[in-house]
Coordinates of C-alpha atoms in Angstrom, one line a residue:
X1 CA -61.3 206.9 78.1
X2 CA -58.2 208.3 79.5
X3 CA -55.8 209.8 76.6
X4 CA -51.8 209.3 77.5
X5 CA -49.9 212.4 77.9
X6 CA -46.5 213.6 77.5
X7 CA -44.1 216.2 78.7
X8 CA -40.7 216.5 79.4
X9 CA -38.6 218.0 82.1
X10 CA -37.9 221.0 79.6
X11 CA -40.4 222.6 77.6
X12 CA -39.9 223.3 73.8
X13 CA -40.5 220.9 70.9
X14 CA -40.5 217.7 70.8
X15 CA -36.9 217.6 69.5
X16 CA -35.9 219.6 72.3
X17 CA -37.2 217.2 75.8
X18 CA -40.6 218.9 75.1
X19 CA -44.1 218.8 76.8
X20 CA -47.6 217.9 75.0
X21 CA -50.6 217.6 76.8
X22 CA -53.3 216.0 75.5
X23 CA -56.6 216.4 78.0
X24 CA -59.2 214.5 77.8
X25 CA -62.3 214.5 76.2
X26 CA -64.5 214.9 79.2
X27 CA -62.1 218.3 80.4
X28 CA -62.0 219.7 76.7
X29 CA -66.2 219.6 76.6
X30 CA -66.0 221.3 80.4
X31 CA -63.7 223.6 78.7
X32 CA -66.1 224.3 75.9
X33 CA -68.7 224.8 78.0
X34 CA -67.1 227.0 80.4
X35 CA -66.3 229.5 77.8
X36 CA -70.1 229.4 76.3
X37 CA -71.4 230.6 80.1
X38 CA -68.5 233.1 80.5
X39 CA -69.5 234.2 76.9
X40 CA -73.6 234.3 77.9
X41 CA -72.9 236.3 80.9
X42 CA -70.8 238.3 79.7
X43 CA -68.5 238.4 82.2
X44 CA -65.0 237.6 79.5
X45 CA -62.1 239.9 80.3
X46 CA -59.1 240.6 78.4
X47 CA -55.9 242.1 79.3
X48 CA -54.7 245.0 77.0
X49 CA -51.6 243.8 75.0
X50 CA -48.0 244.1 75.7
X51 CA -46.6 245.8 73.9
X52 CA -42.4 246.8 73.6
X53 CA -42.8 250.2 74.5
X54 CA -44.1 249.1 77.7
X55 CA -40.8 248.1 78.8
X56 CA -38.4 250.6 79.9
X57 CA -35.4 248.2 78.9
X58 CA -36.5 248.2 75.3
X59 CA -35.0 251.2 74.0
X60 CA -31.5 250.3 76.3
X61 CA -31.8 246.8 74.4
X62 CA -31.8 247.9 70.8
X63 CA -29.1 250.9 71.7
X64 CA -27.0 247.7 73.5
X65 CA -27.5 245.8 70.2
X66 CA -26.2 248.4 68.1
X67 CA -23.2 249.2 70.1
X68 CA -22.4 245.7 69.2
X69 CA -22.7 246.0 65.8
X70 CA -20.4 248.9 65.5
X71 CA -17.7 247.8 67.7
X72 CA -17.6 244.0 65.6
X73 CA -17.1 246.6 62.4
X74 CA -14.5 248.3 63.5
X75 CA -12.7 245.2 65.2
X76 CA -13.4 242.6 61.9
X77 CA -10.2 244.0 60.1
X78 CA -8.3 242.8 63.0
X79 CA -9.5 239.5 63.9
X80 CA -11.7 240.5 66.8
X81 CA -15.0 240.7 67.9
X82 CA -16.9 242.5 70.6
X83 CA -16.0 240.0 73.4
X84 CA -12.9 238.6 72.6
X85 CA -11.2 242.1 72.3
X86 CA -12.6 242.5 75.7
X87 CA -11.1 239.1 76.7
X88 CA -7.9 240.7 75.8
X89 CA -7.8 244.0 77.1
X90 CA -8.7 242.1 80.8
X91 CA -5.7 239.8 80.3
X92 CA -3.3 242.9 79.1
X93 CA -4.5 244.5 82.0
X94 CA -3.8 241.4 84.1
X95 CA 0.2 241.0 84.8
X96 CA -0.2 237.4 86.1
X97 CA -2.3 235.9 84.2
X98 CA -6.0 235.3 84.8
X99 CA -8.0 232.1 85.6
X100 CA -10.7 231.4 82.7
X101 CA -13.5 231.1 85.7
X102 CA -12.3 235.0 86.5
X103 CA -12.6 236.2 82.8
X104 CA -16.1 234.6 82.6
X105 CA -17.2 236.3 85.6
X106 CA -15.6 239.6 85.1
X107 CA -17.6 239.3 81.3
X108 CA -20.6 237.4 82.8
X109 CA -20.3 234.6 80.0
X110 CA -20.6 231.0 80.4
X111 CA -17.3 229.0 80.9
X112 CA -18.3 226.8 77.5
X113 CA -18.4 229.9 75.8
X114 CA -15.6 231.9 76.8
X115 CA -13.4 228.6 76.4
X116 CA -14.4 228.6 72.3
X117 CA -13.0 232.5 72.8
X118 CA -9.9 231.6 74.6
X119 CA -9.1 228.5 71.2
X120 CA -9.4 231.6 69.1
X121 CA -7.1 234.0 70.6
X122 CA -4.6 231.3 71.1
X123 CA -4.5 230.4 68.2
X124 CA -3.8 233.8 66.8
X125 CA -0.8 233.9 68.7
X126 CA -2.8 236.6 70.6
X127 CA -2.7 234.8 74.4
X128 CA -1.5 231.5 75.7
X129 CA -2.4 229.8 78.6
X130 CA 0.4 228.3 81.4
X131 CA -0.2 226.2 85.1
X132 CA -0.1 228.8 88.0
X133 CA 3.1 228.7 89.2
X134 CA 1.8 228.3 93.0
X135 CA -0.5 225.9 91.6
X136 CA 0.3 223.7 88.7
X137 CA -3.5 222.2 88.6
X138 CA -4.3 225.9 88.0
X139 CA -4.1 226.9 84.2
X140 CA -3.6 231.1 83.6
X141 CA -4.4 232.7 80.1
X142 CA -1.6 235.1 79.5
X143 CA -1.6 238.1 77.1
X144 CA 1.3 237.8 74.6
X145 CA 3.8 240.3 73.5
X146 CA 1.6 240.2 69.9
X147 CA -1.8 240.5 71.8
X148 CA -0.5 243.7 74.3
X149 CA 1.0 245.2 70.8
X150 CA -2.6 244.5 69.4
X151 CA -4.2 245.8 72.3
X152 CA -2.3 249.1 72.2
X153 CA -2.8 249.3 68.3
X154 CA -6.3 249.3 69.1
X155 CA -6.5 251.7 71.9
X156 CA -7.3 254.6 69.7
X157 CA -10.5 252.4 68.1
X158 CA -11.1 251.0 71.8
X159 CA -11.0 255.1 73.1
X160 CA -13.6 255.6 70.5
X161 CA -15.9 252.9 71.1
X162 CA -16.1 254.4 74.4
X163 CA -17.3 257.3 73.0
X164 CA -20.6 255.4 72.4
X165 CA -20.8 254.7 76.0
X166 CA -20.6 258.4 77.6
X167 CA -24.2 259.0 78.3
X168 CA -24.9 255.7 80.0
X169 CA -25.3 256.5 84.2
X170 CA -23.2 254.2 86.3
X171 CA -26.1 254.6 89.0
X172 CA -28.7 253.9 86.8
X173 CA -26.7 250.4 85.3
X174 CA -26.1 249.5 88.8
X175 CA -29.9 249.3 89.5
X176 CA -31.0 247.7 86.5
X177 CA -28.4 245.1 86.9
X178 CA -29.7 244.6 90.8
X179 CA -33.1 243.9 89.7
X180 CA -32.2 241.3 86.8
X181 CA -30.7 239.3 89.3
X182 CA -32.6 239.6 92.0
X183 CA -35.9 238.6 89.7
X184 CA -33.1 235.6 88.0
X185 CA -32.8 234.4 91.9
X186 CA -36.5 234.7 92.6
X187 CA -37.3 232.5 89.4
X188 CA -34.8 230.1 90.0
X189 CA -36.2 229.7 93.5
X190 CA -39.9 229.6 93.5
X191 CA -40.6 228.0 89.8
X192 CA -43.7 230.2 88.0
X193 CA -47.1 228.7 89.8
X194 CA -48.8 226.1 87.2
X195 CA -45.6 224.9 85.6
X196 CA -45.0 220.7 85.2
X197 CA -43.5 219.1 88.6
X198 CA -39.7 218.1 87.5
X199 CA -40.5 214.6 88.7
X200 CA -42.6 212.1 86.5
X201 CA -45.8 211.3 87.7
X202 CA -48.0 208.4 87.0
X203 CA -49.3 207.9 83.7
X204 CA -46.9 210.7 82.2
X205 CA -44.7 209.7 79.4
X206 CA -41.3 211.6 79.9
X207 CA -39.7 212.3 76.4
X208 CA -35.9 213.1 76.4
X209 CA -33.9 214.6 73.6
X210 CA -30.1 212.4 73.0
X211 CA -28.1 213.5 70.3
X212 CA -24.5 212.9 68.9
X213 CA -22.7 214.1 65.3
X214 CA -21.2 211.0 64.6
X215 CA -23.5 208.5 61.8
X216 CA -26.0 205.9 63.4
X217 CA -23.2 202.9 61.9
X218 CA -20.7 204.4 64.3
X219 CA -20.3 202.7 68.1
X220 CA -21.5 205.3 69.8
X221 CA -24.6 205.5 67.4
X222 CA -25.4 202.0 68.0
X223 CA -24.9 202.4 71.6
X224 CA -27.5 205.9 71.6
X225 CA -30.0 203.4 69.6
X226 CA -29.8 200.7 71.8
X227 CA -29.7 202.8 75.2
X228 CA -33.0 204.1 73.6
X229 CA -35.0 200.8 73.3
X230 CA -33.8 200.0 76.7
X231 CA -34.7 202.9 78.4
X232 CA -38.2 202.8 77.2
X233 CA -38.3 198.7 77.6
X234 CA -37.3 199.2 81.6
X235 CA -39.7 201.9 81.9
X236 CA -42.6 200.3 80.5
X237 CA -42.5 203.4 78.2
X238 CA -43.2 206.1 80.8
X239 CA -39.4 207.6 79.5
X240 CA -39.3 207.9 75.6
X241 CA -35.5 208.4 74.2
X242 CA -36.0 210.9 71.0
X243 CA -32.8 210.5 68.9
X244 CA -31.0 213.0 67.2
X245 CA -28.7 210.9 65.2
X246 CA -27.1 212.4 63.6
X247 CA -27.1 215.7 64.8
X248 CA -27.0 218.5 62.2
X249 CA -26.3 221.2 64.6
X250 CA -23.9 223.5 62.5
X251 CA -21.7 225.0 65.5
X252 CA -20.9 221.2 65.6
X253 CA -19.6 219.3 69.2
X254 CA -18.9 222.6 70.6
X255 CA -22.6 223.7 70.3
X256 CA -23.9 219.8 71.2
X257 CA -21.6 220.6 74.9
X258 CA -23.4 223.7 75.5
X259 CA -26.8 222.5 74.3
X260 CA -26.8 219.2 77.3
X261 CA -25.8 221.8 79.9
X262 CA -28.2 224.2 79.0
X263 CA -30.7 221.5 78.8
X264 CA -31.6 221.2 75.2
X265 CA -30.6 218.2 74.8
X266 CA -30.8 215.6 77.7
X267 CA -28.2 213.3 76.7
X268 CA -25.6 213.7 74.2
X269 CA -22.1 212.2 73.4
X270 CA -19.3 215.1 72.2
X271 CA -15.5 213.7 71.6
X272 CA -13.0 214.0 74.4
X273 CA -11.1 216.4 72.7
X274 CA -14.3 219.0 72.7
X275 CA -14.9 217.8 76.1
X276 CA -11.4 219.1 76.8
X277 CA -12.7 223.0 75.9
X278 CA -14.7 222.5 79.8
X279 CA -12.5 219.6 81.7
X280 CA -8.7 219.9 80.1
X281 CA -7.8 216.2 81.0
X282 CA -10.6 215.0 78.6
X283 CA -8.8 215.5 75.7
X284 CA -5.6 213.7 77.5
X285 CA -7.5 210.7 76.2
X286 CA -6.5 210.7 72.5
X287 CA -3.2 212.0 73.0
X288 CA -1.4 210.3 69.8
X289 CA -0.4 206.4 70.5
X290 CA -1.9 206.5 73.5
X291 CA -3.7 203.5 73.5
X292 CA -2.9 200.2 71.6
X293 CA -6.4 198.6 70.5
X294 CA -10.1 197.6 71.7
X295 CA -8.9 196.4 74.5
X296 CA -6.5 198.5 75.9
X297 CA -9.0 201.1 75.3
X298 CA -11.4 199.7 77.3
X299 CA -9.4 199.2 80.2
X300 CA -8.0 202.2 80.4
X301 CA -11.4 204.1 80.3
X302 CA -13.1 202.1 83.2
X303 CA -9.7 202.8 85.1
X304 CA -9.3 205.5 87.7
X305 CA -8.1 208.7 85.3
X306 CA -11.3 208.2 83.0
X307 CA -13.4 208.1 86.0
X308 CA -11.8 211.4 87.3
X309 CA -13.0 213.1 84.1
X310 CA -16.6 211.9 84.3
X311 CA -16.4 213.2 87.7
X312 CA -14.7 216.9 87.0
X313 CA -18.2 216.4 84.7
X314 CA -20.5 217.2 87.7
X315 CA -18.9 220.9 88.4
X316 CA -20.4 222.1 84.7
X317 CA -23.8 220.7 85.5
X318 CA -23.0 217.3 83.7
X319 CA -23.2 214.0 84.7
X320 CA -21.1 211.3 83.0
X321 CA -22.7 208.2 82.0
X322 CA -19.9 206.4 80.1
X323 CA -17.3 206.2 77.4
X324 CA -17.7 204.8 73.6
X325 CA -14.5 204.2 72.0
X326 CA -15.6 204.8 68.3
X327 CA -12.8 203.4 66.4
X328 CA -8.8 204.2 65.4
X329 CA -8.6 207.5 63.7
X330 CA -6.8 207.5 60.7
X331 CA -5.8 210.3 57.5
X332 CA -7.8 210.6 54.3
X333 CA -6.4 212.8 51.2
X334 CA -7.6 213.8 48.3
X335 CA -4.3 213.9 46.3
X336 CA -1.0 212.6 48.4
X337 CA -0.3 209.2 48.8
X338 CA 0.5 209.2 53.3
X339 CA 3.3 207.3 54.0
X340 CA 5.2 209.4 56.5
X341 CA 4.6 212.8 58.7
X342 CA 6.4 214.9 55.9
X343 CA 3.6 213.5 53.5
X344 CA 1.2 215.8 55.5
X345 CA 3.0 219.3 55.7
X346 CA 1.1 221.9 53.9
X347 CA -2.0 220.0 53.3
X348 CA -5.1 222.1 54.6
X349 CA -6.3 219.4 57.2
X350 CA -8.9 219.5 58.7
X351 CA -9.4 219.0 62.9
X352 CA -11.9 219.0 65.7
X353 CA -12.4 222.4 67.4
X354 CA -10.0 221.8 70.1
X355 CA -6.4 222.6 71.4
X356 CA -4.9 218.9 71.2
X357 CA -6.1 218.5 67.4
X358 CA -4.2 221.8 66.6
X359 CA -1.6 220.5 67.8
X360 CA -1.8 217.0 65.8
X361 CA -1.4 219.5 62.7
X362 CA 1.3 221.4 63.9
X363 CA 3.3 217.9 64.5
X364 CA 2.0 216.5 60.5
X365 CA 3.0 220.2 59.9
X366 CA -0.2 220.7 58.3
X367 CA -2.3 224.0 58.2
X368 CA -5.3 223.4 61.0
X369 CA -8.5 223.8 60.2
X370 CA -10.7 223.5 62.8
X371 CA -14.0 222.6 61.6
X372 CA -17.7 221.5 63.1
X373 CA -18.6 217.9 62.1
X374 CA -21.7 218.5 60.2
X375 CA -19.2 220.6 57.4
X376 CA -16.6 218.2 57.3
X377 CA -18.3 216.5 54.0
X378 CA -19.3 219.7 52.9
X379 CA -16.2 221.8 53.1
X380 CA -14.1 218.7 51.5
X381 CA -16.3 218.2 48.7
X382 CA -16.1 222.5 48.0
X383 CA -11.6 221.3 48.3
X384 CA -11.8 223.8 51.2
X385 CA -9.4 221.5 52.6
X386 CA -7.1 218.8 51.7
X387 CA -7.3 216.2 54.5
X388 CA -8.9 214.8 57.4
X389 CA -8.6 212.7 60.5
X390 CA -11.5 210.3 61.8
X391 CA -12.9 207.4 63.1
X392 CA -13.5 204.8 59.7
X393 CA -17.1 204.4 61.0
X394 CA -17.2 208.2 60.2
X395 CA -15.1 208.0 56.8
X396 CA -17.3 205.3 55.5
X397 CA -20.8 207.1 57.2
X398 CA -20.0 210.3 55.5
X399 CA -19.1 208.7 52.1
X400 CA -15.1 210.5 52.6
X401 CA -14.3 208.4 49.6
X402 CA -16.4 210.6 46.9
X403 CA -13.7 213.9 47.6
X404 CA -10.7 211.6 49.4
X405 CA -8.6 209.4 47.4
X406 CA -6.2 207.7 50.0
X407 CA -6.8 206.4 53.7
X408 CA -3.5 206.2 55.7
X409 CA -4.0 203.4 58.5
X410 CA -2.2 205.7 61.0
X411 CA -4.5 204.8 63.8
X412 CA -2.7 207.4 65.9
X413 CA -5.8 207.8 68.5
X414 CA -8.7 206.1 69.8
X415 CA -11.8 208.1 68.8
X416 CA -13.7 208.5 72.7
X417 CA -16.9 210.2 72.7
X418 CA -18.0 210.9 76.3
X419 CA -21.9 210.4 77.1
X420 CA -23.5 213.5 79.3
X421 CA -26.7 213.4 81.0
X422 CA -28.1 217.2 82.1
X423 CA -27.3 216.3 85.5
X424 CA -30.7 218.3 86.3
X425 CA -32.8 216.2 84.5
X426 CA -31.5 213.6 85.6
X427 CA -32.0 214.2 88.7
X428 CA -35.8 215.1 87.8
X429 CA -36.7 211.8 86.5
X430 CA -36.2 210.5 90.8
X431 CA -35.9 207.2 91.2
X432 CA -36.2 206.4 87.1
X433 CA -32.7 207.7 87.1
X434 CA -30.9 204.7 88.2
X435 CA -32.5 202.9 85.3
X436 CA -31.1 205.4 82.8
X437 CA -27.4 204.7 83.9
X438 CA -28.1 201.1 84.0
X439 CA -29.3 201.1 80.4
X440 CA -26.4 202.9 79.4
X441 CA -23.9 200.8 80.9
X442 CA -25.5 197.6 79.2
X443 CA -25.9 199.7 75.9
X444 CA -22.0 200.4 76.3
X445 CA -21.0 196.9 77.1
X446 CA -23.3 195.4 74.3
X447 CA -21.4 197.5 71.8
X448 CA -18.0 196.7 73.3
X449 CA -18.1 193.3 72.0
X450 CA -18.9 194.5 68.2
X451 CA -16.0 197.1 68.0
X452 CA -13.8 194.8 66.8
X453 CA -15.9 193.2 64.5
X454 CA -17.4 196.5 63.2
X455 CA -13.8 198.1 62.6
X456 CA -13.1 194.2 60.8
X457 CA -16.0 194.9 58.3
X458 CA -15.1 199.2 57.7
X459 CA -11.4 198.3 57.3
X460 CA -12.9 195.7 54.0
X461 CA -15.3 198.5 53.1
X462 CA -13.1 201.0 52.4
X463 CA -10.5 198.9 51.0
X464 CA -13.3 198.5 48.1
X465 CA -13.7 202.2 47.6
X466 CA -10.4 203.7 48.8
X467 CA -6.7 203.4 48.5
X468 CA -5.4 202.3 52.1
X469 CA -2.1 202.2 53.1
X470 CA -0.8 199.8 55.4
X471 CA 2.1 201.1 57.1
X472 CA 5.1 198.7 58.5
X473 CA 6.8 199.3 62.0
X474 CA 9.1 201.6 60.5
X475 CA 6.5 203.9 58.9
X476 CA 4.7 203.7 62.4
X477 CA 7.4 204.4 64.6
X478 CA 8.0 207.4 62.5
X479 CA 4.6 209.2 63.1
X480 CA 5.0 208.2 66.6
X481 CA 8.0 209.9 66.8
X482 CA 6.5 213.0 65.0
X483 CA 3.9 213.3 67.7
X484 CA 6.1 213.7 70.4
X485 CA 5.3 217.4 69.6
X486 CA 1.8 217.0 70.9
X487 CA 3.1 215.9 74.0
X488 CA 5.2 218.9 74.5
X489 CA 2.6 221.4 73.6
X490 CA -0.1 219.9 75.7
X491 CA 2.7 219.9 78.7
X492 CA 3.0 223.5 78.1
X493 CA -0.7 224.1 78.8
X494 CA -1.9 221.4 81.4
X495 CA 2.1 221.2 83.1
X496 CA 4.0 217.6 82.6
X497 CA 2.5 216.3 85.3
X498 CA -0.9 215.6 83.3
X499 CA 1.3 213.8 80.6
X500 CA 2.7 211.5 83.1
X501 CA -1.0 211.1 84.8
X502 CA -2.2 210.0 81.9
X503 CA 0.7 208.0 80.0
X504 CA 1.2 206.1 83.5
X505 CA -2.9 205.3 83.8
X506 CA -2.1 203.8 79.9
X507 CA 0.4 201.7 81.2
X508 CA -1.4 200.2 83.9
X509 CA -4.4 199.4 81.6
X510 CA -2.4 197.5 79.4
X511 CA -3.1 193.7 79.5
X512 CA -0.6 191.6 80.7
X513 CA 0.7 189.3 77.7
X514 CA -0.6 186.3 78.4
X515 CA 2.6 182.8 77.8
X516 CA 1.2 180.5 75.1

């Protein structure tokens, strides 16, 4: 009897797209037996051990690691670590401002990483970023007249630090550096001999890893659950979808982004606004009042500026399957009754980890808190913070109304989560590909026609457990108003031209009132 087996186009555990082989019975008695005549002849060899001092690099690794160490101790009292104080001495050095693609190269750090880096120090006040004034598609990061005065109160610590360094040879740097990425290149072109084709064969079951944050009662969760039994129904079950739903991954959306281009996780969906941290116009998409209900929503992301997101996708290794719009975000307290901006100011709220929700505080006046997902309940119940924002499929999933008193009906965004395939292993699965799109477009348009229904039976759900407010035209117009600010800061980052890109894609999705 043939057994089935199993891998992935990634090794690792199951959770993470993995591989099992299971041989069969005759091979594992040929392997048995192979072993006993090896054995009885006496012919077994084994290779002396590894150990670290066998590699030169060892000693250079542990000296690297504690160079680290020392310069994060002597940077913590000032808000810094090891590479964002090095982030900021290349923009102090830099008069014109310097592309994010040119500070990742210079510090040879992925782009999703250095972007997290890049949020910090803006936030501090330490850089800011502004279009390229030859080229307004271009965004700069700009030292700040508080981040060269840091910069120069730290040159006596940073003159120190180098102290560390003095013994290192250039030369000998130079070489090792050559040879990592010469034997990098030679990897990445000749794949190790004996290791799993990318593309399925026959009778292999292909197991993929899909995760998202958000709770499996949420749109997008239904949408991951049905792409699943699609995928495997359309396959015959030669591609298994492994859910990770929800995801507990504690560096939250920002760590779900890098973990689908890395390819530990095939699939995943991560909000627009943390999609905005790679592709800046991604977060355009819940810019406050944008969008008016389901069905604006939906028009407006299978129009022409969703699509170009999707597509800026494909230069981080992503490809864009699709768009879930997860629900109005709304405001939950804990103690204050919502009934206009002012309500807000002060209140500890907490927001996704990216530009555009910091700047949804700053126009409630609030104190941002940028927090991963998987905290949100945690940090709320500790009265870490005061407030939140969210989709009510995520208020009602994470049971908001055990540490938050009052939901505000704001519905000042449409939650989007964008849905990423590792365009890689995508590509791997060869002409099983197509039916993975397909299944996610029909798991997408499935869901579409519950959204409505589904925010019908939350908005009842938490009217049960919660105070809501309601507010009137007059209370609305009012936080509309108040958000203006986003617009503004947002302008200042991306240049007006994406505000008017995206407001004027908005107005073309609307439907057209229909005469009764």
């Amino acid at each position: 009897m043939a057994w089935p087996r199993e891998r992935s186009l990634r090794g690792g555990p199951v959770l993470r797209n993995r591989t099992i082989d299971v041989t069969g019975v005759r091979s594992y008695r040929h392997g048995i037996a192979a072993t006993a005549r090896r054995r009885e002849l006496g012919t077994t060899s084994r290779r002396s051990a590894l150990r670290p001092s066998d590699f030169r690099g060892f000693p250079l690794d542990a000296a690297a690691r504690a160079m680290v160490r020392e310069y994060n101790r002597r940077l913590r009292p000032y808000g810094l670590s090891y590479v964002p104080y090095f982030v900021l001495l290349l923009l102090v050095a830099g008069d014109e401002g310097l592309r994010p693609s040119d500070v990742a190269a210079e510090l040879r750090l992925d782009a999703s990483s250095l972007s997290g880096h890049l949020d910090r120090l803006e936030a501090s006040g330490l850089l800011e970023r502004r279009p390229d004034a030859a080229d307004r598609r271009v965004i700069r990061a700009h030292a700040t007249d508080a981040g060269r005065a840091l910069a120069a109160r730290l040159e006596p610590i940073g003159r120190a630090l180098c102290s560390l360094e003095a013994d290192l040879d250039a030369a000998a740097l130079a070489r090792i550096d050559r040879v990592v990425q010469t034997i990098a290149a030679g990897t990445a072109q000749a794949p190790e001999r004996g290791a799993p084709a990318l593309r399925p064969r026959a009778g292999v079951v292909t197991t993929l890893r899909a995760a998202t944050l958000t709770v499996p009662r949420s749109i997008v969760g239904r949408i991951l659950t049905r792409f699943a039994v699609l995928v495997e129904q359309r396959t015959g079950g030669a591609i298994r979808i492994v859910l990770d739903l929800p995801s507990a991954a504690r560096g939250g959306e920002l760590q779900t982004l890098v973990d689908v281009r890395s390819g530990d996780v095939a699939i995943a969906s991560v909000t627009v606004p943390v999609a905005g941290n790679l592709i800046p116009d991604a977060q355009l998409i819940e810019l406050p009042y944008l969008l008016d209900d389901f069905a604006h929503a939906h028009a407006f992301l299978d129009g022409p500026f969703a699509a170009g997101v999707l597509a800026d996708a494909q230069a981080f290794g992503l490809e864009g399957l699709g768009y879930a719009a997860n629900g109005f975000r709304s405001v939950t307290t804990r103690d204050v009754a919502v009934r206009a901006p002012a309500d807000v100011a002060q209140l500890r709220l907490r927001v996704q980890q990216s530009p555009i929700n910091v700047h949804l505080a700053e126009a409630f006046r609030a104190v941002a808190v940028p927090l991963p997902f998987p905290r949100l309940a945690e940090a709320l119940a500790a009265c870490e913070i005061d407030a939140q924002e969210n989709a009510l499929a995520n208020v009602a999933g994470l049971e908001l109304w055990r540490s938050q008193r009052y939901l505000t009906l704001t519905r000042h965004a449409v939650s989007v989560a964008a849905l990423f395939a590792n365009a890689e292993i995508l590509a791997g699965l060869g002409s099983r590909a197509a039916i993975v799109r397909s299944a996610m477009r029909d798991a997408i348009a499935e869901q579409r026609l519950q959204a409505e229904r589904l925010e019908a039976e939350l908005h009842a759900e938490l009217a049960r457990r919660m105070t809501l407010i309601e507010l009137d035209e007059a209370a609305r117009d009012r936080f509309v108003a108040a958000m203006r600010v986003v617009d503004d800061r947002i302008a200042r980052a991306l240049g007006p031209d994406a505000i008017a890109r995206v407001r004027d894609a908005s107005l073309a999705a609307r439907p057209v009132p229909t005469l009764a």
